[in-house]
């Protein structure tokens, strides 16, 4: 296929462009209100201009009303090319928002100013999820620059609010504009994957984020008998919750890791000084639950453990759900999107990809819930949400080639 070779060579020539795109995208800080930001507007506007320059048949901004955000909305973009061709559309969806850098002392450089070290680009958002956008966008650009015509319609979607629940992102888009997507479309979400680029994620665990509030009585630290130490309660509860892993221990090799996970994560500041016994402590737990279990079962067990500890230590313990996403019907490993992606990966890297399940939390679940088969795939090192988040330029270029092959797939195996 000489035309494909041409396009691949063109993509190889995009090394500097990858760096430059990552630099600009990282500098436009897209934090949602929950994470102390005003939204994804600036970054989305930049992306919108890139898409516009590729002459789409359709480019639409979908504004999800959010009074906390700049101008009262969160921006989502949807663009499509090759409308006249008709038939199933290849969609690639990435998200514009990022998570905060976290503890800055753990970063070796400014998270919002990319640092390039050999093949590595470091900065907040470069992997999650700019890698996905940049590779899917450059694939399309390479096709057009080489003068090649699409053989099927291709769409790019860039959503807001992926990191904090998607109410103002894909969930909103599907609720209000599901007509853009059809169940025979091929939907890819490049927001997960492995280093080899061989994992096509088709199933997810349920997600449950819980908030535990332990209330005791504040007092001077020299007279503990006059109060009730809520920190002591939090520590006991965290240890008691480890029981969940033993009680819900089913294993399924489709997933990595194969078991459900229950991890205490964030803890809120309590008292500012050392000589006060805290009267209130709040911590959070992130649960990823195999589809074999119902979220209710886990929730009931958490509440029971919490009330046991509360009763034993004379503290009040409240359990609140912060976020919940029940596992959806998986995408069939035989779905056209899985087959076409497998074929494209084989063509570019020679590797055999395989369908798998993961810990959940990608936006693909919203597509699946809406009856739209979606596959999550990319070639990444999994540095998302970590300090010194990075992406490898060679992986961005490889993924761009896979997307280009997919955009130009002749449609075999496509229903
Ligand atoms: Zn992401």
Short mmCIF file of C-alpha atoms and ligand atoms in Angstrom, two decimals:
data_model
loop_
_atom_site.label_atom_id
_atom_site.label_comp_id
_atom_site.label_asym_id
_atom_site.label_seq_id
_atom_site.Cartn_x
_atom_site.Cartn_y
_atom_site.Cartn_z
CA UNK A 1 0.00 0.00 0.00
CA UNK A 2 2.22 2.83 -1.23
CA UNK A 3 -0.28 5.52 -0.23
CA UNK A 4 -0.28 4.34 3.36
CA UNK A 5 3.54 4.32 3.39
CA UNK A 6 3.40 7.90 2.20
CA UNK A 7 1.12 8.87 5.02
CA UNK A 8 3.25 7.02 7.56
CA UNK A 9 6.34 8.92 6.38
CA UNK A 10 4.46 12.16 6.72
CA UNK A 11 3.47 11.23 10.27
CA UNK A 12 7.12 10.44 11.10
CA UNK A 13 7.85 14.02 10.06
CA UNK A 14 5.50 15.37 12.73
CA UNK A 15 7.89 14.97 15.67
CA UNK A 16 8.28 18.72 16.20
CA UNK A 17 4.58 19.23 15.69
CA UNK A 18 3.80 16.73 18.46
CA UNK A 19 6.05 18.67 20.82
CA UNK A 20 4.60 22.02 19.83
CA UNK A 21 0.99 20.82 20.15
CA UNK A 22 1.74 19.31 23.53
CA UNK A 23 3.41 22.55 24.62
CA UNK A 24 0.43 24.72 23.75
CA UNK A 25 -2.20 22.26 25.00
CA UNK A 26 -0.41 21.88 28.34
CA UNK A 27 -0.13 25.65 28.78
CA UNK A 28 -3.91 26.06 28.45
CA UNK A 29 -4.88 24.76 31.87
CA UNK A 30 -8.19 22.94 31.64
CA UNK A 31 -9.35 22.30 35.18
CA UNK A 32 -13.00 21.88 36.07
CA UNK A 33 -14.61 23.76 38.97
CA UNK A 34 -14.28 20.74 41.30
CA UNK A 35 -10.54 20.95 40.78
CA UNK A 36 -10.32 24.67 41.34
CA UNK A 37 -10.50 25.75 37.69
CA UNK A 38 -13.00 27.63 35.56
CA UNK A 39 -13.34 25.08 32.77
CA UNK A 40 -11.79 23.93 29.51
CA UNK A 41 -12.60 26.96 27.36
CA UNK A 42 -9.16 28.17 26.33
CA UNK A 43 -7.86 24.73 25.46
CA UNK A 44 -11.05 23.80 23.63
CA UNK A 45 -10.92 27.00 21.61
CA UNK A 46 -7.40 26.15 20.49
CA UNK A 47 -8.48 22.63 19.55
CA UNK A 48 -11.51 24.00 17.73
CA UNK A 49 -9.24 26.15 15.55
CA UNK A 50 -7.09 23.09 14.70
CA UNK A 51 -10.15 21.12 13.65
CA UNK A 52 -11.61 24.03 11.68
CA UNK A 53 -8.36 24.25 9.71
CA UNK A 54 -8.91 20.69 8.48
CA UNK A 55 -12.16 21.77 6.81
CA UNK A 56 -14.73 19.58 8.55
CA UNK A 57 -18.22 19.07 7.10
CA UNK A 58 -19.57 19.63 10.57
CA UNK A 59 -18.04 21.34 13.58
CA UNK A 60 -20.22 22.03 16.52
CA UNK A 61 -19.64 23.30 20.00
CA UNK A 62 -21.97 21.74 22.53
CA UNK A 63 -22.25 23.91 25.60
CA UNK A 64 -23.17 22.07 28.78
CA UNK A 65 -24.63 24.61 31.20
CA UNK A 66 -22.53 24.88 34.38
CA UNK A 67 -22.98 28.07 36.33
CA UNK A 68 -19.71 27.52 38.21
CA UNK A 69 -17.70 27.65 34.97
CA UNK A 70 -16.53 30.57 32.87
CA UNK A 71 -19.47 32.02 30.90
CA UNK A 72 -21.76 29.50 32.57
CA UNK A 73 -20.98 26.46 30.45
CA UNK A 74 -18.49 23.68 29.75
CA UNK A 75 -17.33 23.34 26.14
CA UNK A 76 -17.57 20.13 24.11
CA UNK A 77 -16.59 19.82 20.45
CA UNK A 78 -17.78 17.47 17.77
CA UNK A 79 -16.39 17.50 14.23
CA UNK A 80 -16.91 15.24 11.23
CA UNK A 81 -15.35 14.79 7.82
CA UNK A 82 -16.46 12.78 4.76
CA UNK A 83 -20.18 13.17 5.37
CA UNK A 84 -20.99 12.52 1.72
CA UNK A 85 -19.54 9.01 1.98
CA UNK A 86 -22.27 7.86 4.35
CA UNK A 87 -22.15 4.64 6.35
CA UNK A 88 -20.53 3.95 9.71
CA UNK A 89 -18.44 6.75 11.14
CA UNK A 90 -15.07 6.17 12.81
CA UNK A 91 -15.19 8.35 15.91
CA UNK A 92 -12.29 9.13 18.19
CA UNK A 93 -13.16 10.78 21.46
CA UNK A 94 -10.66 12.45 23.77
CA UNK A 95 -11.12 14.75 26.73
CA UNK A 96 -9.77 18.23 27.25
CA UNK A 97 -9.77 18.44 31.03
CA UNK A 98 -6.89 17.45 33.26
CA UNK A 99 -6.40 16.62 36.92
CA UNK A 100 -4.42 19.05 39.11
CA UNK A 101 -0.66 18.49 39.38
CA UNK A 102 -0.91 17.43 43.04
CA UNK A 103 2.13 17.90 45.27
CA UNK A 104 4.36 20.26 43.26
CA UNK A 105 7.46 19.18 45.14
CA UNK A 106 7.15 15.78 43.47
CA UNK A 107 7.51 17.34 40.02
CA UNK A 108 10.96 17.91 38.53
CA UNK A 109 9.62 20.73 36.36
CA UNK A 110 6.66 23.10 36.01
CA UNK A 111 3.68 20.82 35.21
CA UNK A 112 2.23 23.40 32.80
CA UNK A 113 5.45 24.03 30.83
CA UNK A 114 6.38 20.91 28.96
CA UNK A 115 9.90 19.65 29.25
CA UNK A 116 11.28 17.56 26.40
CA UNK A 117 13.93 14.98 27.20
CA UNK A 118 14.91 12.86 24.21
CA UNK A 119 11.70 11.11 23.19
CA UNK A 120 9.85 12.07 26.35
CA UNK A 121 7.49 15.01 26.79
CA UNK A 122 6.74 15.80 30.42
CA UNK A 123 3.82 17.90 31.65
CA UNK A 124 0.34 17.65 33.15
CA UNK A 125 -2.09 16.31 30.56
CA UNK A 126 0.44 15.20 27.94
CA UNK A 127 -0.66 11.59 28.33
CA UNK A 128 -4.11 12.06 29.81
CA UNK A 129 -5.56 12.87 27.38
CA UNK A 130 -3.57 15.00 24.96
CA UNK A 131 -1.79 11.93 23.63
CA UNK A 132 -5.17 10.71 22.36
CA UNK A 133 -6.19 13.97 20.79
CA UNK A 134 -2.83 14.71 19.18
CA UNK A 135 -2.48 11.25 17.62
CA UNK A 136 -6.05 11.10 16.29
CA UNK A 137 -5.80 14.66 14.95
CA UNK A 138 -2.40 14.24 13.28
CA UNK A 139 -3.61 11.07 11.56
CA UNK A 140 -6.35 13.05 9.87
CA UNK A 141 -4.01 15.91 9.05
CA UNK A 142 -1.52 13.54 7.43
CA UNK A 143 -4.25 12.04 5.26
CA UNK A 144 -5.41 15.43 4.03
CA UNK A 145 -1.90 16.82 3.54
CA UNK A 146 -0.96 13.83 1.43
CA UNK A 147 -3.96 14.51 -0.80
CA UNK A 148 -5.62 11.22 0.07
CA UNK A 149 -9.40 11.04 0.29
CA UNK A 150 -11.24 9.43 3.17
CA UNK A 151 -13.09 6.21 2.41
CA UNK A 152 -15.51 6.55 5.31
CA UNK A 153 -16.69 9.41 7.51
CA UNK A 154 -14.38 10.25 10.40
CA UNK A 155 -15.31 12.22 13.48
CA UNK A 156 -13.33 13.71 16.34
CA UNK A 157 -14.99 14.51 19.64
CA UNK A 158 -13.34 16.47 22.44
CA UNK A 159 -15.27 16.53 25.68
CA UNK A 160 -15.00 18.40 28.97
CA UNK A 161 -15.37 17.09 32.51
CA UNK A 162 -14.02 13.58 32.05
CA UNK A 163 -12.01 13.70 35.26
CA UNK A 164 -14.89 14.67 37.50
CA UNK A 165 -17.78 12.56 36.30
CA UNK A 166 -18.66 13.67 32.75
CA UNK A 167 -21.97 15.31 33.72
CA UNK A 168 -20.89 18.32 31.65
CA UNK A 169 -19.00 16.23 29.11
CA UNK A 170 -19.91 13.02 27.31
CA UNK A 171 -22.86 12.28 29.55
CA UNK A 172 -24.39 15.63 28.59
CA UNK A 173 -23.53 15.19 24.92
CA UNK A 174 -25.19 11.77 24.76
CA UNK A 175 -28.25 12.92 26.68
CA UNK A 176 -28.83 15.84 24.36
CA UNK A 177 -27.22 14.89 21.06
CA UNK A 178 -27.12 11.12 20.83
CA UNK A 179 -28.31 11.39 17.23
CA UNK A 180 -24.71 12.03 16.15
CA UNK A 181 -23.79 8.45 16.98
CA UNK A 182 -25.18 5.21 15.62
CA UNK A 183 -24.72 1.70 16.91
CA UNK A 184 -22.88 0.61 13.76
CA UNK A 185 -20.29 3.38 14.19
CA UNK A 186 -16.76 2.56 15.26
CA UNK A 187 -16.03 4.46 18.46
CA UNK A 188 -12.53 4.62 19.91
CA UNK A 189 -11.56 6.27 23.16
CA UNK A 190 -7.76 6.64 23.37
CA UNK A 191 -7.76 7.14 27.14
CA UNK A 192 -6.24 3.92 28.39
CA UNK A 193 -3.98 1.19 27.11
CA UNK A 194 -0.61 -0.39 27.68
CA UNK A 195 3.00 0.21 26.69
CA UNK A 196 2.87 -2.31 23.87
CA UNK A 197 -0.30 -0.86 22.37
CA UNK A 198 -1.88 -4.30 22.46
CA UNK A 199 -4.69 -3.77 24.94
CA UNK A 200 -8.11 -3.01 23.51
CA UNK A 201 -10.29 -2.33 26.50
CA UNK A 202 -13.85 -3.56 26.06
CA UNK A 203 -15.07 -3.92 29.64
CA UNK A 204 -14.80 -1.88 32.81
CA UNK A 205 -15.29 -2.39 36.50
CA UNK A 206 -17.92 -0.44 38.40
CA UNK A 207 -16.58 2.68 40.07
CA UNK A 208 -17.61 3.80 43.52
CA UNK A 209 -16.08 6.77 45.31
CA UNK A 210 -17.03 7.02 48.95
CA UNK A 211 -16.62 9.75 51.54
CA UNK A 212 -16.28 8.73 55.19
CA UNK A 213 -16.89 11.41 57.80
CA UNK A 214 -15.95 10.53 61.35
CA UNK A 215 -17.27 12.85 64.00
CA UNK A 216 -16.05 12.80 67.61
CA UNK A 217 -15.44 15.66 69.99
CA UNK A 218 -12.62 18.16 69.78
CA UNK A 219 -10.57 18.89 72.89
CA UNK A 220 -7.11 19.79 74.11
CA UNK A 221 -4.58 17.08 73.35
CA UNK A 222 -3.42 17.00 76.96
CA UNK A 223 -6.89 15.91 78.12
CA UNK A 224 -7.99 13.25 75.65
CA UNK A 225 -10.56 11.88 78.08
CA UNK A 226 -12.60 15.05 77.54
CA UNK A 227 -13.00 14.42 73.81
CA UNK A 228 -13.34 11.74 71.17
CA UNK A 229 -10.46 11.49 68.72
CA UNK A 230 -11.85 11.30 65.19
CA UNK A 231 -8.42 10.67 63.65
CA UNK A 232 -8.10 7.51 65.69
CA UNK A 233 -11.49 6.51 64.28
CA UNK A 234 -10.40 7.24 60.71
CA UNK A 235 -7.25 5.15 61.13
CA UNK A 236 -9.22 2.22 62.54
CA UNK A 237 -11.82 2.48 59.82
CA UNK A 238 -9.21 2.54 57.06
CA UNK A 239 -7.71 -0.66 58.42
CA UNK A 240 -11.12 -2.29 58.88
CA UNK A 241 -12.06 -1.52 55.28
CA UNK A 242 -9.22 -3.74 54.11
CA UNK A 243 -11.66 -6.55 54.80
CA UNK A 244 -13.48 -5.67 51.57
CA UNK A 245 -10.62 -7.14 49.53
CA UNK A 246 -11.03 -10.49 51.29
CA UNK A 247 -14.80 -10.53 51.17
CA UNK A 248 -15.14 -9.60 47.52
CA UNK A 249 -12.25 -11.59 46.15
CA UNK A 250 -13.55 -12.98 42.85
CA UNK A 251 -11.00 -12.78 40.07
CA UNK A 252 -11.49 -12.35 36.33
CA UNK A 253 -8.50 -12.57 33.99
CA UNK A 254 -10.12 -10.30 31.40
CA UNK A 255 -9.19 -7.53 33.84
CA UNK A 256 -5.88 -6.13 35.00
CA UNK A 257 -5.63 -6.29 37.95
CA UNK A 258 -7.99 -9.30 37.95
CA UNK A 259 -9.64 -8.44 41.28
CA UNK A 260 -11.83 -5.66 42.70
CA UNK A 261 -9.82 -2.89 44.40
CA UNK A 262 -10.71 -0.78 47.45
CA UNK A 263 -8.20 2.00 48.11
CA UNK A 264 -8.33 4.80 50.68
CA UNK A 265 -7.08 7.93 48.89
CA UNK A 266 -7.76 11.54 49.79
CA UNK A 267 -7.89 12.79 53.37
CA UNK A 268 -9.08 16.25 54.33
CA UNK A 269 -7.15 18.51 56.65
CA UNK A 270 -8.45 18.44 60.21
CA UNK A 271 -7.04 20.70 62.93
CA UNK A 272 -4.25 23.17 62.12
CA UNK A 273 -2.29 22.60 65.32
CA UNK A 274 -0.64 19.66 67.01
CA UNK A 275 -2.09 20.12 70.49
CA UNK A 276 -5.75 19.71 69.56
CA UNK A 277 -7.54 16.41 69.25
CA UNK A 278 -9.56 16.56 66.05
CA UNK A 279 -13.32 16.31 66.35
CA UNK A 280 -13.88 15.57 62.70
CA UNK A 281 -12.00 13.61 60.05
CA UNK A 282 -12.94 12.99 56.46
CA UNK A 283 -11.32 10.56 54.06
CA UNK A 284 -12.27 9.00 50.76
CA UNK A 285 -12.07 5.58 49.17
CA UNK A 286 -11.89 4.64 45.52
CA UNK A 287 -13.49 1.26 44.74
CA UNK A 288 -13.22 -0.54 41.38
CA UNK A 289 -15.62 -3.44 41.42
CA UNK A 290 -15.76 -6.44 39.11
CA UNK A 291 -19.07 -6.65 37.22
CA UNK A 292 -19.73 -9.91 39.14
CA UNK A 293 -20.69 -7.82 42.17
CA UNK A 294 -23.49 -5.34 42.51
CA UNK A 295 -22.45 -1.90 43.76
CA UNK A 296 -25.18 -2.15 46.44
CA UNK A 297 -23.47 -5.15 48.05
CA UNK A 298 -20.23 -3.22 48.44
CA UNK A 299 -22.01 -0.16 49.70
CA UNK A 300 -23.94 -2.15 52.32
CA UNK A 301 -20.73 -3.79 53.54
CA UNK A 302 -18.93 -0.43 53.78
CA UNK A 303 -21.79 0.98 55.83
CA UNK A 304 -21.72 -2.02 58.13
CA UNK A 305 -17.98 -1.77 58.69
CA UNK A 306 -18.35 1.95 59.34
CA UNK A 307 -21.13 1.53 61.88
CA UNK A 308 -19.18 -1.27 63.66
CA UNK A 309 -16.17 0.98 64.10
CA UNK A 310 -18.39 3.90 65.10
CA UNK A 311 -20.12 1.81 67.76
CA UNK A 312 -16.87 0.36 69.06
CA UNK A 313 -15.13 3.73 69.43
CA UNK A 314 -18.13 5.88 70.30
CA UNK A 315 -17.88 7.97 67.15
CA UNK A 316 -20.41 8.94 64.55
CA UNK A 317 -19.48 7.69 61.09
CA UNK A 318 -21.25 8.79 57.96
CA UNK A 319 -20.78 7.21 54.54
CA UNK A 320 -21.64 9.25 51.45
CA UNK A 321 -21.41 8.38 47.77
CA UNK A 322 -19.31 10.96 45.93
CA UNK A 323 -19.39 9.21 42.59
CA UNK A 324 -20.80 6.01 41.27
CA UNK A 325 -20.63 4.42 37.85
CA UNK A 326 -22.04 0.95 37.54
CA UNK A 327 -20.34 -1.38 35.09
CA UNK A 328 -22.11 -1.49 31.76
CA UNK A 329 -22.63 -4.22 29.21
CA UNK A 330 -19.15 -4.79 27.74
CA UNK A 331 -18.38 -4.14 24.08
CA UNK A 332 -18.30 -7.49 22.33
CA UNK A 333 -14.76 -8.68 21.53
CA UNK A 334 -16.27 -9.40 18.09
CA UNK A 335 -17.55 -5.85 17.56
CA UNK A 336 -16.48 -4.18 14.28
CA UNK A 337 -14.55 -1.52 16.18
CA UNK A 338 -12.44 -4.18 17.92
CA UNK A 339 -11.77 -6.03 14.67
CA UNK A 340 -10.91 -2.91 12.69
CA UNK A 341 -8.63 -1.65 15.44
CA UNK A 342 -6.91 -5.02 15.75
CA UNK A 343 -6.32 -4.99 12.01
CA UNK A 344 -4.92 -1.45 12.04
CA UNK A 345 -2.57 -2.22 14.95
CA UNK A 346 -1.31 -5.33 13.18
CA UNK A 347 -0.72 -3.34 10.00
CA UNK A 348 1.33 -0.66 11.78
CA UNK A 349 3.21 -2.53 14.51
CA UNK A 350 2.89 -6.19 13.53
CA UNK A 351 1.52 -6.90 17.01
CA UNK A 352 -1.55 -8.90 17.96
CA UNK A 353 -3.81 -6.83 20.17
CA UNK A 354 -6.40 -8.40 22.42
CA UNK A 355 -9.65 -7.31 24.06
CA UNK A 356 -9.43 -6.80 27.84
CA UNK A 357 -11.18 -5.27 30.84
CA UNK A 358 -9.79 -2.53 33.12
CA UNK A 359 -10.41 -0.71 36.37
CA UNK A 360 -13.00 1.54 34.87
CA UNK A 361 -13.46 5.21 34.73
CA UNK A 362 -13.02 5.88 31.05
CA UNK A 363 -15.81 7.71 29.31
CA UNK A 364 -16.37 4.67 27.10
CA UNK A 365 -18.83 3.45 29.73
CA UNK A 366 -21.22 6.25 28.76
CA UNK A 367 -21.19 5.10 25.15
CA UNK A 368 -21.80 1.50 26.20
CA UNK A 369 -24.64 2.53 28.46
CA UNK A 370 -26.21 4.28 25.48
CA UNK A 371 -25.97 1.05 23.46
CA UNK A 372 -22.97 2.23 21.44
CA UNK A 373 -20.04 -0.22 21.30
CA UNK A 374 -16.80 1.59 22.12
CA UNK A 375 -13.22 0.42 22.51
CA UNK A 376 -10.53 2.07 24.60
CA UNK A 377 -7.06 1.88 23.16
CA UNK A 378 -3.75 3.73 23.00
CA UNK A 379 -0.03 3.08 23.41
CA UNK A 380 0.81 4.69 26.72
CA UNK A 381 3.08 4.24 29.71
CA UNK A 382 0.31 4.86 32.22
CA UNK A 383 1.73 7.96 33.91
CA UNK A 384 -1.70 9.62 34.05
CA UNK A 385 -2.45 11.59 37.23
CA UNK A 386 1.13 11.12 38.45
CA UNK A 387 3.84 13.70 39.05
CA UNK A 388 6.09 14.07 35.99
CA UNK A 389 3.33 12.72 33.73
CA UNK A 390 4.85 12.02 30.33
CA UNK A 391 4.24 10.71 26.86
CA UNK A 392 6.68 9.26 24.36
CA UNK A 393 6.74 10.95 20.98
CA UNK A 394 7.25 7.62 19.23
CA UNK A 395 4.03 6.30 20.79
CA UNK A 396 2.05 9.35 19.69
CA UNK A 397 3.36 8.83 16.15
CA UNK A 398 2.65 5.09 16.20
CA UNK A 399 -0.89 5.73 17.38
CA UNK A 400 -1.33 8.37 14.67
CA UNK A 401 -0.39 5.73 12.10
CA UNK A 402 -2.88 3.28 13.59
CA UNK A 403 -5.60 5.93 13.43
CA UNK A 404 -4.66 6.79 9.84
CA UNK A 405 -4.93 3.11 8.88
CA UNK A 406 -8.25 2.92 10.63
CA UNK A 407 -9.59 6.06 8.94
CA UNK A 408 -8.59 4.54 5.61
CA UNK A 409 -9.73 1.01 6.44
CA UNK A 410 -11.53 -0.51 3.51
CA UNK A 411 -14.41 -1.58 5.71
CA UNK A 412 -13.99 -5.32 5.72
CA UNK A 413 -15.65 -6.72 8.84
CA UNK A 414 -17.76 -3.63 9.19
CA UNK A 415 -21.40 -4.46 9.43
ZN1 LIG B 1 -8.19 10.54 30.82
#
